[in-house]
Amino acid sequence: MPEATLHLGSGKVRELYAVDDERLLLVASDRISTFDVVLPTEIPDKGRVLTGLSGFWFARTRDVCANHLLALRPDGRSTECRRLEMLPIECVVRGYLAGSGWKDYRQTGEVCGHLLPAGLTESVELPGPIFTPATKATTGHDENIDRARAAELVGADRFDEVEEISIALYRYAAQHARERGIVIADTKFEFGIDEDDRLVLADEALTPDSSRFWPADEYQPGGSQPSFDKQFVRDYCESLGWAKTEPGPELPDVVVAGTRARYIEAFERLTDIPFDRYLEDPKVVLR
Ligand code: Q0Z
């Protein structure tokens, strides 16, 4: 970090710093979480993969929506970004029925007020992507909310705008990824508002930490799907009979190596750029 920076906050696996009044630095660590617990073992370069992927999508979706990216730092894990007024909702888009979407559908036949066809199975592709906003929980899990509640929180016009833009971003990325063997089952966007009252895509976007990535060649609706990136970690943790409470287990080298390879494989498949080139010059993802 060249400039003096003020630490503003920590996510489970990320740090946020102020550069000045207008700029922030988002730093993606190599920490990994599973079953909501951050593990004591890091995955080398995971933060660089996520930062590079976010930058890649920001560059390719700037015609769909403006974004907060100002620069990728040479370390490959730090994004210099515009400081925005963040909207108080998580903008989730689901193309497939998984996670809390599947849970809510099973209980009510609906997800965030979207009435879905009867008889859907777990992980099935939906007739079309749906916008399923959630509140930002400061502690614990985000809570799914219906469109009326989301519109109360951001305003009706802003709601319509984030719904349309979120679905357009998801459609673009999901098609791009599907052509490269990765299903993006769902994803979470965060938006801010700039000084001109314009909507700006912020935070990280379309990474395996903010989305569910599934290997397309193993996709089989009717049950849960393997995670493209974290499946080795989950399988190892399950094999231990760990209670999924703090502290998490240390990972053996073979699990670390396999998981690192999966992150790099996702990066290379989605960007068509060798990860070593990204390490030499992170700006390659912005061209
Ligand atoms: C992102 C977060 C992290 C902790 C605030 N461009 C922006 N303008 C204003 N605020 C944010 C952004 Cl990205 C912002 N977060 C999430 C990230 C650590 C919290 F790395 N919070």
mmCIF file of C-alpha atoms and ligand atoms in Angstrom:
data_model
loop_
_atom_site.group_PDB
_atom_site.id
_atom_site.type_symbol
_atom_site.label_atom_id
_atom_site.label_comp_id
_atom_site.label_asym_id
_atom_site.label_seq_id
_atom_site.Cartn_x
_atom_site.Cartn_y
_atom_site.Cartn_z
ATOM 1 C CA MET A 1 0.000 0.000 0.000
ATOM 2 C CA PRO A 2 1.866 3.095 -1.170
ATOM 3 C CA GLU A 3 -0.335 5.816 0.325
ATOM 4 C CA ALA A 4 -1.220 6.142 3.959
ATOM 5 C CA THR A 5 -4.587 4.498 4.392
ATOM 6 C CA LEU A 6 -7.168 4.324 7.115
ATOM 7 C CA HIS A 7 -8.651 0.939 7.837
ATOM 8 C CA LEU A 8 -12.436 1.251 7.507
ATOM 9 C CA GLY A 9 -13.572 -2.299 8.013
ATOM 10 C CA SER A 10 -13.083 -6.017 7.598
ATOM 11 C CA GLY A 11 -15.204 -8.553 5.807
ATOM 12 C CA LYS A 12 -14.718 -12.264 6.467
ATOM 13 C CA VAL A 13 -12.038 -12.442 3.782
ATOM 14 C CA ARG A 14 -11.522 -8.804 2.692
ATOM 15 C CA GLU A 15 -10.351 -5.468 4.056
ATOM 16 C CA LEU A 16 -11.511 -1.975 3.217
ATOM 17 C CA TYR A 17 -9.302 1.150 3.481
ATOM 18 C CA ALA A 18 -9.800 4.849 2.768
ATOM 19 C CA VAL A 19 -7.275 6.352 0.341
ATOM 20 C CA ASP A 20 -8.806 9.866 0.536
ATOM 21 C CA ASP A 21 -12.291 11.421 0.641
ATOM 22 C CA GLU A 22 -13.172 10.107 -2.806
ATOM 23 C CA ARG A 23 -11.315 6.816 -3.020
ATOM 24 C CA LEU A 24 -11.284 3.456 -1.249
ATOM 25 C CA LEU A 25 -8.995 0.440 -1.438
ATOM 26 C CA LEU A 26 -10.622 -2.995 -1.410
ATOM 27 C CA VAL A 27 -8.096 -5.708 -0.559
ATOM 28 C CA ALA A 28 -8.945 -9.367 -1.151
ATOM 29 C CA SER A 29 -7.033 -11.667 1.192
ATOM 30 C CA ASP A 30 -6.265 -15.349 0.584
ATOM 31 C CA ARG A 31 -8.580 -16.362 3.429
ATOM 32 C CA ILE A 32 -11.312 -18.880 2.636
ATOM 33 C CA SER A 33 -14.566 -19.544 4.432
ATOM 34 C CA THR A 34 -16.668 -22.665 4.359
ATOM 35 C CA PHE A 35 -19.957 -23.307 6.147
ATOM 36 C CA ASP A 36 -19.679 -19.636 7.220
ATOM 37 C CA VAL A 37 -16.418 -20.192 9.124
ATOM 38 C CA VAL A 38 -13.089 -18.645 8.032
ATOM 39 C CA LEU A 39 -10.444 -21.390 8.045
ATOM 40 C CA PRO A 40 -6.974 -20.974 9.582
ATOM 41 C CA THR A 41 -5.300 -22.037 6.312
ATOM 42 C CA GLU A 42 -5.086 -19.658 3.348
ATOM 43 C CA ILE A 43 -5.362 -20.504 -0.368
ATOM 44 C CA PRO A 44 -2.367 -18.767 -2.031
ATOM 45 C CA ASP A 45 -3.475 -16.290 -4.749
ATOM 46 C CA LYS A 46 -7.206 -16.689 -4.038
ATOM 47 C CA GLY A 47 -7.503 -12.932 -3.416
ATOM 48 C CA ARG A 48 -5.705 -12.197 -6.696
ATOM 49 C CA VAL A 49 -8.025 -14.520 -8.633
ATOM 50 C CA LEU A 50 -11.107 -12.797 -7.194
ATOM 51 C CA THR A 51 -9.737 -9.297 -7.760
ATOM 52 C CA GLY A 52 -8.758 -10.145 -11.345
ATOM 53 C CA LEU A 53 -12.136 -11.694 -12.096
ATOM 54 C CA SER A 54 -14.000 -8.685 -10.691
ATOM 55 C CA GLY A 55 -11.844 -6.366 -12.784
ATOM 56 C CA PHE A 56 -12.487 -8.505 -15.861
ATOM 57 C CA TRP A 57 -16.277 -8.278 -15.417
ATOM 58 C CA PHE A 58 -16.154 -4.555 -14.607
ATOM 59 C CA ALA A 59 -14.294 -3.906 -17.861
ATOM 60 C CA ARG A 60 -16.682 -6.026 -19.894
ATOM 61 C CA THR A 61 -19.940 -4.719 -18.434
ATOM 62 C CA ARG A 62 -19.242 -0.983 -18.413
ATOM 63 C CA ASP A 63 -21.829 -0.497 -21.196
ATOM 64 C CA VAL A 64 -24.466 -2.230 -19.037
ATOM 65 C CA CYS A 65 -23.687 -0.234 -15.897
ATOM 66 C CA ALA A 66 -21.008 2.183 -14.672
ATOM 67 C CA ASN A 67 -18.798 0.683 -11.931
ATOM 68 C CA HIS A 68 -16.592 1.827 -9.072
ATOM 69 C CA LEU A 69 -13.256 0.579 -10.425
ATOM 70 C CA LEU A 70 -10.519 3.214 -10.741
ATOM 71 C CA ALA A 71 -7.424 0.985 -10.875
ATOM 72 C CA LEU A 72 -6.039 -2.433 -10.086
ATOM 73 C CA ARG A 73 -2.922 -2.146 -7.945
ATOM 74 C CA PRO A 74 0.253 -3.993 -9.073
ATOM 75 C CA ASP A 75 -0.137 -6.478 -6.175
ATOM 76 C CA GLY A 76 -3.142 -7.926 -8.056
ATOM 77 C CA ARG A 77 -5.288 -8.141 -4.942
ATOM 78 C CA SER A 78 -6.157 -4.466 -4.342
ATOM 79 C CA THR A 79 -8.798 -2.469 -6.187
ATOM 80 C CA GLU A 80 -8.775 1.301 -6.010
ATOM 81 C CA CYS A 81 -12.383 2.395 -6.284
ATOM 82 C CA ARG A 82 -14.732 5.370 -6.126
ATOM 83 C CA ARG A 83 -16.267 5.993 -2.749
ATOM 84 C CA LEU A 84 -20.053 5.791 -3.096
ATOM 85 C CA GLU A 85 -23.237 5.978 -1.060
ATOM 86 C CA MET A 86 -24.084 2.276 -0.892
ATOM 87 C CA LEU A 87 -27.657 1.036 -1.319
ATOM 88 C CA PRO A 88 -28.902 -0.828 1.783
ATOM 89 C CA ILE A 89 -29.864 -4.012 -0.135
ATOM 90 C CA GLU A 90 -28.010 -6.991 -1.565
ATOM 91 C CA CYS A 91 -29.022 -7.364 -5.211
ATOM 92 C CA VAL A 92 -29.223 -11.131 -5.751
ATOM 93 C CA VAL A 93 -30.064 -12.659 -9.134
ATOM 94 C CA ARG A 94 -30.926 -16.340 -9.414
ATOM 95 C CA GLY A 95 -30.914 -18.309 -12.644
ATOM 96 C CA TYR A 96 -31.131 -21.661 -10.828
ATOM 97 C CA LEU A 97 -32.941 -22.837 -7.705
ATOM 98 C CA ALA A 98 -30.303 -23.241 -4.978
ATOM 99 C CA GLY A 99 -29.425 -22.164 -1.450
ATOM 100 C CA SER A 100 -32.019 -19.995 0.310
ATOM 101 C CA GLY A 101 -33.985 -19.738 -2.956
ATOM 102 C CA TRP A 102 -34.554 -23.486 -2.974
ATOM 103 C CA LYS A 103 -35.309 -23.469 0.770
ATOM 104 C CA ASP A 104 -37.914 -20.674 0.424
ATOM 105 C CA TYR A 105 -39.478 -22.284 -2.677
ATOM 106 C CA ARG A 106 -39.844 -25.643 -0.910
ATOM 107 C CA GLN A 107 -41.620 -23.982 2.020
ATOM 108 C CA THR A 108 -43.834 -21.487 0.147
ATOM 109 C CA GLY A 109 -43.664 -22.034 -3.627
ATOM 110 C CA GLU A 110 -42.250 -18.484 -3.847
ATOM 111 C CA VAL A 111 -38.874 -16.734 -3.698
ATOM 112 C CA CYS A 112 -38.954 -13.073 -2.629
ATOM 113 C CA GLY A 113 -42.534 -12.781 -3.891
ATOM 114 C CA HIS A 114 -41.829 -14.458 -7.252
ATOM 115 C CA LEU A 115 -44.439 -17.192 -7.655
ATOM 116 C CA LEU A 116 -42.634 -20.059 -9.393
ATOM 117 C CA PRO A 117 -44.077 -23.027 -11.282
ATOM 118 C CA ALA A 118 -45.080 -26.006 -9.095
ATOM 119 C CA GLY A 119 -42.936 -29.146 -8.969
ATOM 120 C CA LEU A 120 -39.485 -27.609 -9.445
ATOM 121 C CA THR A 121 -36.508 -29.628 -8.208
ATOM 122 C CA GLU A 122 -33.346 -28.471 -6.440
ATOM 123 C CA SER A 123 -30.773 -26.763 -8.723
ATOM 124 C CA VAL A 124 -33.118 -26.619 -11.710
ATOM 125 C CA GLU A 125 -32.687 -23.749 -14.168
ATOM 126 C CA LEU A 126 -35.498 -21.222 -13.712
ATOM 127 C CA PRO A 127 -37.676 -20.167 -16.669
ATOM 128 C CA GLY A 128 -35.757 -16.882 -16.506
ATOM 129 C CA PRO A 129 -33.460 -15.176 -13.973
ATOM 130 C CA ILE A 130 -35.242 -13.555 -11.029
ATOM 131 C CA PHE A 131 -34.206 -10.628 -8.843
ATOM 132 C CA THR A 132 -34.319 -11.710 -5.186
ATOM 133 C CA PRO A 133 -33.079 -8.871 -2.955
ATOM 134 C CA ALA A 134 -31.911 -9.357 0.611
ATOM 135 C CA THR A 135 -31.203 -7.106 3.535
ATOM 136 C CA LYS A 136 -27.606 -6.570 4.605
ATOM 137 C CA ALA A 137 -27.229 -8.339 7.923
ATOM 138 C CA THR A 138 -24.518 -6.827 10.144
ATOM 139 C CA THR A 139 -24.378 -10.150 11.974
ATOM 140 C CA GLY A 140 -25.706 -13.527 10.868
ATOM 141 C CA HIS A 141 -27.336 -14.177 7.508
ATOM 142 C CA ASP A 142 -28.862 -11.824 4.969
ATOM 143 C CA GLU A 143 -32.636 -12.058 4.940
ATOM 144 C CA ASN A 144 -34.552 -12.411 1.666
ATOM 145 C CA ILE A 145 -37.110 -9.645 1.197
ATOM 146 C CA ASP A 146 -39.926 -9.091 -1.293
ATOM 147 C CA ARG A 147 -39.918 -6.337 -3.905
ATOM 148 C CA ALA A 148 -42.240 -4.130 -1.829
ATOM 149 C CA ARG A 149 -39.829 -4.155 1.126
ATOM 150 C CA ALA A 150 -36.825 -3.578 -1.168
ATOM 151 C CA ALA A 151 -38.629 -0.672 -2.869
ATOM 152 C CA GLU A 152 -39.284 0.855 0.580
ATOM 153 C CA LEU A 153 -35.566 0.687 1.310
ATOM 154 C CA VAL A 154 -34.237 2.203 -1.952
ATOM 155 C CA GLY A 155 -37.259 3.916 -3.554
ATOM 156 C CA ALA A 156 -39.535 2.526 -6.274
ATOM 157 C CA ASP A 157 -37.663 4.026 -9.234
ATOM 158 C CA ARG A 158 -34.252 2.927 -7.936
ATOM 159 C CA PHE A 159 -35.679 -0.529 -7.286
ATOM 160 C CA ASP A 160 -36.849 -0.858 -10.898
ATOM 161 C CA GLU A 161 -33.429 0.303 -12.081
ATOM 162 C CA VAL A 162 -31.374 -2.115 -9.929
ATOM 163 C CA GLU A 163 -33.642 -5.017 -10.861
ATOM 164 C CA GLU A 164 -33.260 -4.403 -14.595
ATOM 165 C CA ILE A 165 -29.499 -3.750 -14.414
ATOM 166 C CA SER A 166 -28.834 -6.721 -12.101
ATOM 167 C CA ILE A 167 -30.636 -9.105 -14.432
ATOM 168 C CA ALA A 168 -28.823 -7.691 -17.483
ATOM 169 C CA LEU A 169 -25.436 -8.144 -15.738
ATOM 170 C CA TYR A 170 -26.298 -11.698 -14.728
ATOM 171 C CA ARG A 171 -27.519 -12.642 -18.213
ATOM 172 C CA TYR A 172 -24.292 -11.374 -19.791
ATOM 173 C CA ALA A 173 -22.002 -13.142 -17.315
ATOM 174 C CA ALA A 174 -24.000 -16.372 -17.130
ATOM 175 C CA GLN A 175 -23.949 -16.761 -20.913
ATOM 176 C CA HIS A 176 -20.224 -15.964 -21.094
ATOM 177 C CA ALA A 177 -19.466 -18.460 -18.300
ATOM 178 C CA ARG A 178 -21.755 -21.188 -19.692
ATOM 179 C CA GLU A 179 -19.859 -21.035 -22.999
ATOM 180 C CA ARG A 180 -16.710 -21.764 -20.952
ATOM 181 C CA GLY A 181 -18.082 -24.660 -18.913
ATOM 182 C CA ILE A 182 -19.130 -22.805 -15.771
ATOM 183 C CA VAL A 183 -22.701 -22.414 -14.543
ATOM 184 C CA ILE A 184 -23.244 -19.220 -12.558
ATOM 185 C CA ALA A 185 -26.261 -20.376 -10.581
ATOM 186 C CA ASP A 186 -26.776 -17.092 -8.770
ATOM 187 C CA THR A 187 -24.879 -13.956 -7.854
ATOM 188 C CA LYS A 188 -24.994 -11.015 -5.498
ATOM 189 C CA PHE A 189 -24.348 -7.435 -6.626
ATOM 190 C CA GLU A 190 -23.838 -4.365 -4.503
ATOM 191 C CA PHE A 191 -24.557 -0.943 -5.938
ATOM 192 C CA GLY A 192 -23.794 2.587 -4.841
ATOM 193 C CA ILE A 193 -24.926 6.029 -5.928
ATOM 194 C CA ASP A 194 -22.386 8.613 -7.119
ATOM 195 C CA GLU A 195 -22.330 12.394 -6.668
ATOM 196 C CA ASP A 196 -24.514 12.776 -9.799
ATOM 197 C CA ASP A 197 -27.128 10.384 -8.376
ATOM 198 C CA ARG A 198 -26.147 7.714 -10.885
ATOM 199 C CA LEU A 199 -26.266 3.982 -10.129
ATOM 200 C CA VAL A 200 -22.773 2.433 -9.945
ATOM 201 C CA LEU A 201 -21.845 -1.252 -9.614
ATOM 202 C CA ALA A 202 -19.493 -1.633 -6.615
ATOM 203 C CA ASP A 203 -17.792 -4.151 -4.352
ATOM 204 C CA GLU A 204 -16.657 -7.407 -5.984
ATOM 205 C CA ALA A 205 -18.711 -8.738 -8.864
ATOM 206 C CA LEU A 206 -19.321 -12.168 -10.352
ATOM 207 C CA THR A 207 -16.599 -13.933 -8.376
ATOM 208 C CA PRO A 208 -16.941 -17.400 -6.854
ATOM 209 C CA ASP A 209 -17.214 -15.716 -3.410
ATOM 210 C CA SER A 210 -20.183 -13.556 -4.468
ATOM 211 C CA SER A 211 -21.792 -16.248 -6.658
ATOM 212 C CA ARG A 212 -22.419 -19.976 -6.930
ATOM 213 C CA PHE A 213 -20.139 -21.398 -9.634
ATOM 214 C CA TRP A 214 -20.875 -24.998 -10.711
ATOM 215 C CA PRO A 215 -18.922 -27.162 -13.178
ATOM 216 C CA ALA A 216 -21.239 -27.379 -16.217
ATOM 217 C CA ASP A 217 -20.063 -30.886 -17.131
ATOM 218 C CA GLU A 218 -21.348 -32.234 -13.800
ATOM 219 C CA TYR A 219 -24.614 -30.273 -13.746
ATOM 220 C CA GLN A 220 -27.507 -32.545 -12.878
ATOM 221 C CA PRO A 221 -30.662 -30.959 -11.455
ATOM 222 C CA GLY A 222 -32.572 -32.814 -8.733
ATOM 223 C CA GLY A 223 -30.071 -32.358 -5.905
ATOM 224 C CA SER A 224 -27.268 -30.149 -4.657
ATOM 225 C CA GLN A 225 -24.391 -29.413 -7.064
ATOM 226 C CA PRO A 226 -20.639 -29.492 -6.428
ATOM 227 C CA SER A 227 -19.008 -26.089 -5.960
ATOM 228 C CA PHE A 228 -16.566 -25.240 -8.768
ATOM 229 C CA ASP A 229 -14.074 -23.736 -6.305
ATOM 230 C CA LYS A 230 -14.717 -25.008 -2.765
ATOM 231 C CA GLN A 231 -15.715 -28.641 -3.241
ATOM 232 C CA PHE A 232 -12.356 -30.090 -2.095
ATOM 233 C CA VAL A 233 -12.546 -27.968 1.055
ATOM 234 C CA ARG A 234 -16.136 -29.012 1.764
ATOM 235 C CA ASP A 235 -15.416 -32.702 1.148
ATOM 236 C CA TYR A 236 -12.354 -32.576 3.412
ATOM 237 C CA CYS A 237 -14.289 -30.776 6.165
ATOM 238 C CA GLU A 238 -17.156 -33.282 5.900
ATOM 239 C CA SER A 239 -14.670 -36.181 6.154
ATOM 240 C CA LEU A 240 -13.527 -34.847 9.547
ATOM 241 C CA GLY A 241 -16.990 -34.789 11.057
ATOM 242 C CA TRP A 242 -16.271 -31.178 12.059
ATOM 243 C CA ALA A 243 -19.246 -29.479 13.802
ATOM 244 C CA LYS A 244 -18.984 -26.415 11.501
ATOM 245 C CA THR A 245 -18.425 -24.111 14.453
ATOM 246 C CA GLU A 246 -15.341 -21.972 15.246
ATOM 247 C CA PRO A 247 -12.512 -22.792 15.024
ATOM 248 C CA GLY A 248 -12.364 -24.323 11.553
ATOM 249 C CA PRO A 249 -9.858 -27.086 10.735
ATOM 250 C CA GLU A 250 -6.465 -26.543 9.107
ATOM 251 C CA LEU A 251 -6.349 -27.784 5.520
ATOM 252 C CA PRO A 252 -3.751 -30.323 4.311
ATOM 253 C CA ASP A 253 -1.408 -29.257 1.482
ATOM 254 C CA VAL A 254 -3.177 -31.461 -1.072
ATOM 255 C CA VAL A 255 -6.522 -29.743 -0.391
ATOM 256 C CA VAL A 256 -4.866 -26.309 -0.572
ATOM 257 C CA ALA A 257 -3.180 -27.171 -3.893
ATOM 258 C CA GLY A 258 -6.337 -28.637 -5.433
ATOM 259 C CA THR A 259 -8.430 -25.665 -4.346
ATOM 260 C CA ARG A 260 -5.876 -23.132 -5.604
ATOM 261 C CA ALA A 261 -5.863 -24.934 -8.969
ATOM 262 C CA ARG A 262 -9.663 -24.680 -9.197
ATOM 263 C CA TYR A 263 -9.628 -20.909 -8.553
ATOM 264 C CA ILE A 264 -6.970 -20.443 -11.222
ATOM 265 C CA GLU A 265 -8.908 -22.693 -13.602
ATOM 266 C CA ALA A 266 -12.021 -20.532 -13.137
ATOM 267 C CA PHE A 267 -9.962 -17.384 -13.793
ATOM 268 C CA GLU A 268 -8.368 -18.785 -16.950
ATOM 269 C CA ARG A 269 -11.576 -20.280 -18.361
ATOM 270 C CA LEU A 270 -13.553 -17.072 -17.834
ATOM 271 C CA THR A 271 -10.912 -14.556 -18.936
ATOM 272 C CA ASP A 272 -8.970 -16.615 -21.541
ATOM 273 C CA ILE A 273 -5.870 -15.055 -19.918
ATOM 274 C CA PRO A 274 -3.095 -17.179 -18.345
ATOM 275 C CA PHE A 275 -3.024 -16.414 -14.608
ATOM 276 C CA ASP A 276 0.765 -15.861 -14.777
ATOM 277 C CA ARG A 277 0.126 -12.947 -17.157
ATOM 278 C CA TYR A 278 -2.249 -11.457 -14.603
ATOM 279 C CA LEU A 279 0.451 -11.726 -11.930
ATOM 280 C CA GLU A 280 2.938 -9.907 -14.211
ATOM 281 C CA ASP A 281 0.490 -7.104 -14.948
ATOM 282 C CA PRO A 282 -3.013 -7.117 -13.431
ATOM 283 C CA LYS A 283 -4.197 -4.532 -15.990
ATOM 284 C CA VAL A 284 -4.364 -7.286 -18.653
ATOM 285 C CA VAL A 285 -7.900 -8.120 -17.498
ATOM 286 C CA LEU A 286 -9.095 -4.588 -18.295
ATOM 287 C CA ARG A 287 -8.260 -4.673 -22.036
HETATM 288 C C1 Q0Z B 1 -18.006 -1.930 0.381
HETATM 289 C C2 Q0Z B 1 -16.893 -4.386 2.515
HETATM 290 C C3 Q0Z B 1 -14.595 -5.059 2.521
HETATM 291 C C4 Q0Z B 1 -15.677 -4.776 4.559
HETATM 292 C C5 Q0Z B 1 -18.525 -0.515 1.930
HETATM 293 N N1 Q0Z B 1 -17.153 1.744 -3.681
HETATM 294 C C6 Q0Z B 1 -17.598 1.726 -2.390
HETATM 295 N N2 Q0Z B 1 -18.019 2.861 -1.794
HETATM 296 C C7 Q0Z B 1 -18.442 2.855 -0.544
HETATM 297 N N3 Q0Z B 1 -18.481 1.758 0.211
HETATM 298 C C8 Q0Z B 1 -18.086 0.562 -0.293
HETATM 299 C C9 Q0Z B 1 -17.621 0.523 -1.626
HETATM 300 CL CL1 Q0Z B 1 -17.093 -0.912 -2.381
HETATM 301 C C10 Q0Z B 1 -18.187 -0.594 0.594
HETATM 302 N N4 Q0Z B 1 -18.224 -2.587 1.527
HETATM 303 C C11 Q0Z B 1 -18.154 -4.022 1.773
HETATM 304 C C12 Q0Z B 1 -15.757 -4.714 1.838
HETATM 305 C C13 Q0Z B 1 -14.553 -5.113 3.871
HETATM 306 C C14 Q0Z B 1 -16.847 -4.413 3.886
HETATM 307 F F1 Q0Z B 1 -13.501 -5.341 1.830
HETATM 308 N N5 Q0Z B 1 -18.541 -1.740 2.487
#
